[in-house]
Amino acid sequence: MISSGLIKLSASLLWLCLIDGSDVTQTQLLWRKKGESATMNCSHTKDATYIQMYWYRQLPGEGIKQIVYTVPSSKPEYGSGFSEDKFPAKKSDAQTGSLTVEELLPEDSGVYFCAVSQHREAYFGSGTKLTVLEKKYNVTAPTVKILPPSSKECKNKKKTLVCVASGFYPDHVSVFWQIDEVTETNGVATDNNAVRKNESYSITSRLRVSAKDWRSRTFTCTVTFFNGTDYKQYSDSLKGAAGEGEGESFTKENYVRTSQAGKLSYAVFLAKSSLYALFITALVWKLKNSSGKQSN
């Protein structure tokens, strides 16, 4: 949820460098109802000299703020605006710790990061996404649908498939694509966050492929949804349009257009034939009249 890099963050009196957090493990997804409490655990595989543990919070649309700094056998030190009553933290040994959020409110929903440090370097976990459920809404799995490329896209250029997952609650989802059952990451663009509409969420992901691939391969969009207990997967698949892009794209629209053009050409042909027949009839009649007058 946070990418590695040299991002400077203020932690107590230290400036800590954000480093690859593959050594730090923390709870990934968590939800609770309003009024309940949520406990997030954190551990690391660095050596026992990394005794300092920091907890940060990032709310939607806001920057990261330090909640608390802990070391074993010492009283936690809280950042501005945070208290022990609301955010009790524990650090019983060098390699494990926890943070609890009490009396949950909807505004507590956000991403909580654990970081461990020895002196100046801070190793961050990937973050815990905490969602405070609204009691009036039920946990609902997503409906997944792949939309084929638009007929307005150039026939022999790139094709864009759109995957829409909708109707789910809460927004604990991730999306991935497969081409012929092999996971594909190139050409994939997924919304950063699910969009809320009334009592549910939706998210969109796009896959850009070559016209050749679109004609010959099978595409699958899978949405992984956390229902509070397990991770469940919901998918939709679409087989490319064989033959499309080789000359004219023979879609329903093209068929109708071609049929109408054929009918119009046939009607013009009949009209011309009728006019020609009238012309011949008039010419024969005129010749007969002329011949009769000469005979008289």
XYZ file of N, CA, C and O in Angstrom, residues 32-101:
280
model
N -14.635 -4.166 11.349
C -15.412 -4.259 12.574
C -16.625 -3.346 12.456
O -16.671 -2.454 11.605
N -17.598 -3.558 13.351
C -18.771 -2.699 13.362
C -18.524 -1.482 14.254
O -17.653 -1.492 15.117
N -19.316 -0.475 14.009
C -19.220 0.744 14.798
C -19.385 0.425 16.287
O -20.269 -0.334 16.674
N -18.506 0.988 17.115
C -18.557 0.771 18.554
C -17.679 -0.358 19.038
O -17.382 -0.443 20.234
N -17.254 -1.247 18.133
C -16.362 -2.341 18.510
C -14.914 -1.851 18.538
O -14.628 -0.677 18.278
N -13.998 -2.765 18.858
C -12.574 -2.446 18.831
C -11.886 -3.305 17.777
O -12.385 -4.379 17.412
N -10.736 -2.831 17.270
C -9.981 -3.562 16.255
C -8.522 -3.599 16.672
O -7.922 -2.552 16.959
N -7.943 -4.796 16.713
C -6.536 -4.956 17.085
C -5.731 -5.410 15.880
O -6.082 -6.396 15.223
N -4.648 -4.688 15.592
C -3.744 -5.011 14.494
C -2.417 -5.486 15.058
O -1.844 -4.832 15.940
N -1.943 -6.613 14.577
C -0.682 -7.179 15.045
C 0.426 -6.912 14.042
O 0.191 -6.832 12.829
N 1.648 -6.818 14.568
C 2.808 -6.565 13.716
C 4.000 -7.359 14.245
O 4.197 -7.466 15.468
N 4.773 -7.934 13.323
C 5.990 -8.652 13.708
C 7.042 -8.441 12.625
O 6.723 -8.057 11.496
N 8.307 -8.722 12.966
C 9.360 -8.565 11.968
C 10.420 -9.644 12.161
O 10.515 -10.282 13.218
N 11.219 -9.838 11.115
C 12.267 -10.849 11.142
C 13.657 -10.224 11.197
O 14.660 -10.920 10.993
N 13.731 -8.928 11.440
C 15.038 -8.303 11.650
C 15.602 -8.814 12.982
O 14.907 -9.466 13.767
N 16.856 -8.492 13.252
C 17.439 -8.996 14.499
C 16.867 -8.268 15.714
O 16.133 -7.279 15.588
N 17.195 -8.749 16.890
C 16.594 -8.271 18.139
C 16.977 -6.844 18.509
O 16.448 -6.286 19.477
N 17.893 -6.225 17.740
C 18.246 -4.829 18.025
C 17.197 -3.860 17.484
O 17.205 -2.681 17.823
N 16.294 -4.365 16.631
C 15.224 -3.520 16.095
C 14.057 -3.546 17.079
O 13.042 -4.209 16.876
N 14.207 -2.792 18.151
C 13.234 -2.834 19.238
C 12.178 -1.732 19.140
O 11.169 -1.777 19.841
N 12.396 -0.749 18.288
C 11.464 0.374 18.184
C 10.349 0.041 17.195
O 10.608 -0.459 16.106
N 9.124 0.323 17.586
C 7.985 0.084 16.697
C 7.119 1.335 16.645
O 6.797 1.928 17.680
N 6.789 1.753 15.427
C 5.960 2.931 15.193
C 4.663 2.506 14.515
O 4.642 1.570 13.716
N 3.602 3.207 14.826
C 2.322 3.002 14.141
C 1.884 4.329 13.521
O 1.943 5.380 14.158
N 1.470 4.246 12.241
C 1.001 5.416 11.505
C -0.400 5.156 10.969
O -0.810 4.004 10.807
N -1.103 6.235 10.670
C -2.439 6.111 10.069
C -2.554 7.037 8.879
O -2.092 8.183 8.912
N -3.179 6.535 7.820
C -3.486 7.358 6.655
C -4.970 7.236 6.343
O -5.451 6.178 5.934
N -5.692 8.331 6.535
C -7.113 8.363 6.212
C -7.292 8.752 4.750
O -6.396 9.357 4.148
N -8.427 8.425 4.142
C -8.651 8.761 2.725
C -8.461 10.255 2.471
O -9.025 11.095 3.169
N -7.632 10.568 1.484
C -7.400 11.957 1.115
C -6.456 12.717 2.021
O -6.283 13.927 1.857
N -5.847 12.033 2.983
C -4.942 12.711 3.923
C -3.554 12.083 3.870
O -3.346 11.012 3.314
N -2.578 12.789 4.471
C -1.230 12.269 4.560
C -1.088 11.312 5.729
O -2.019 11.091 6.505
N 0.106 10.736 5.868
C 0.375 9.790 6.951
C 0.683 10.546 8.238
O 1.462 11.503 8.241
N 0.077 10.088 9.329
C 0.316 10.708 10.642
C 0.773 9.647 11.639
O 0.250 8.524 11.643
N 1.738 10.023 12.465
C 2.223 9.082 13.471
C 1.250 9.004 14.642
O 0.836 10.006 15.210
N 0.868 7.765 14.990
C -0.024 7.541 16.127
C 0.778 7.381 17.414
O 0.538 8.073 18.407
N 1.744 6.451 17.387
C 2.433 6.111 18.630
C 3.807 5.505 18.337
O 4.032 4.918 17.268
N 4.702 5.653 19.297
C 6.043 5.066 19.257
C 6.184 4.168 20.487
O 5.854 4.564 21.603
N 6.641 2.917 20.279
C 6.743 1.983 21.397
C 8.090 1.259 21.396
O 8.686 1.021 20.340
N 8.542 0.899 22.593
C 9.675 -0.009 22.798
C 9.289 -0.923 23.961
O 8.437 -0.573 24.783
N 9.906 -2.107 24.059
C 9.536 -3.028 25.148
C 9.767 -2.408 26.527
O 10.743 -1.690 26.753
N 8.845 -2.695 27.432
C 8.961 -2.307 28.850
C 9.009 -0.797 29.062
O 9.549 -0.322 30.077
N 8.459 -0.020 28.138
C 8.401 1.430 28.309
C 7.009 1.928 27.942
O 6.295 1.295 27.154
N 6.645 3.063 28.487
C 5.330 3.644 28.215
C 5.297 4.193 26.789
O 6.223 4.894 26.369
N 4.268 3.881 26.021
C 4.170 4.382 24.648
C 4.143 5.907 24.596
O 3.618 6.569 25.501
N 4.699 6.463 23.540
C 4.705 7.907 23.332
C 3.785 8.222 22.148
O 4.008 7.735 21.034
N 2.755 9.042 22.384
C 1.729 9.294 21.384
C 1.961 10.589 20.625
O 2.471 11.572 21.174
N 1.597 10.558 19.337
C 1.681 11.742 18.513
C 0.544 12.694 18.806
O -0.432 12.358 19.490
N 0.655 13.887 18.265
C -0.345 14.924 18.497
C -1.714 14.483 17.985
O -1.862 14.006 16.855
N -2.727 14.609 18.841
C -4.090 14.264 18.466
C -4.465 12.824 18.727
O -5.599 12.426 18.434
N -3.545 12.011 19.254
C -3.814 10.605 19.535
C -3.609 10.331 21.020
O -2.712 10.895 21.641
N -4.440 9.445 21.598
C -4.361 9.165 23.033
C -4.334 7.660 23.296
O -4.753 6.858 22.457
N -3.875 7.289 24.480
C -3.808 5.884 24.857
C -5.193 5.282 25.034
O -5.392 4.080 24.801
N -6.170 6.087 25.446
C -7.522 5.577 25.618
C -8.115 5.090 24.293
O -8.798 4.061 24.244
N -7.856 5.830 23.251
C -8.403 5.486 21.937
C -7.512 4.495 21.198
O -8.007 3.619 20.471
N -6.181 4.603 21.367
C -5.233 3.796 20.604
C -4.223 3.091 21.517
O -3.020 3.377 21.471
N -4.668 2.170 22.377
C -3.717 1.456 23.233
C -2.750 0.591 22.400
O -3.181 -0.144 21.511
N -1.454 0.724 22.676
C -0.427 -0.025 21.941
C 0.363 -0.892 22.908
O 0.605 -0.504 24.065
N 0.792 -2.072 22.431
C 1.578 -2.991 23.257
C 2.855 -3.369 22.528
O 2.866 -3.523 21.294
N 3.930 -3.536 23.305
C 5.227 -3.977 22.750
C 5.892 -4.839 23.809
O 6.674 -4.388 24.634
N 5.574 -6.143 23.793
C 6.051 -7.034 24.848
C 7.468 -7.534 24.614
O 8.170 -7.892 25.562
N 7.905 -7.580 23.335
C 9.272 -8.020 23.052
C 9.800 -7.281 21.832
O 9.108 -6.446 21.238
N 11.021 -7.632 21.403
C 11.684 -6.884 20.342
C 11.034 -7.054 18.980
O 11.086 -6.151 18.132
N 10.383 -8.179 18.734
C 9.951 -8.477 17.380
C 8.440 -8.519 17.161
O 7.988 -8.797 16.063
N 7.655 -8.247 18.176
C 6.202 -8.227 18.002
C 5.588 -7.030 18.710
O 6.167 -6.470 19.642
N 4.412 -6.654 18.268
C 3.689 -5.543 18.890
C 2.288 -5.474 18.330
O 1.935 -6.191 17.382
N 1.462 -4.609 18.910
C 0.078 -4.481 18.433
C -0.449 -3.080 18.686
O 0.056 -2.349 19.546
N -1.461 -2.731 17.917
C -2.183 -1.480 18.087
C -3.672 -1.790 18.075
O -4.155 -2.536 17.223
N -4.416 -1.219 19.024
C -5.864 -1.398 19.088
C -6.540 -0.050 18.899
O -6.056 0.972 19.417
N -7.627 -0.038 18.156
C -8.450 1.163 18.018
C -9.759 0.880 18.732
O -10.501 -0.034 18.361
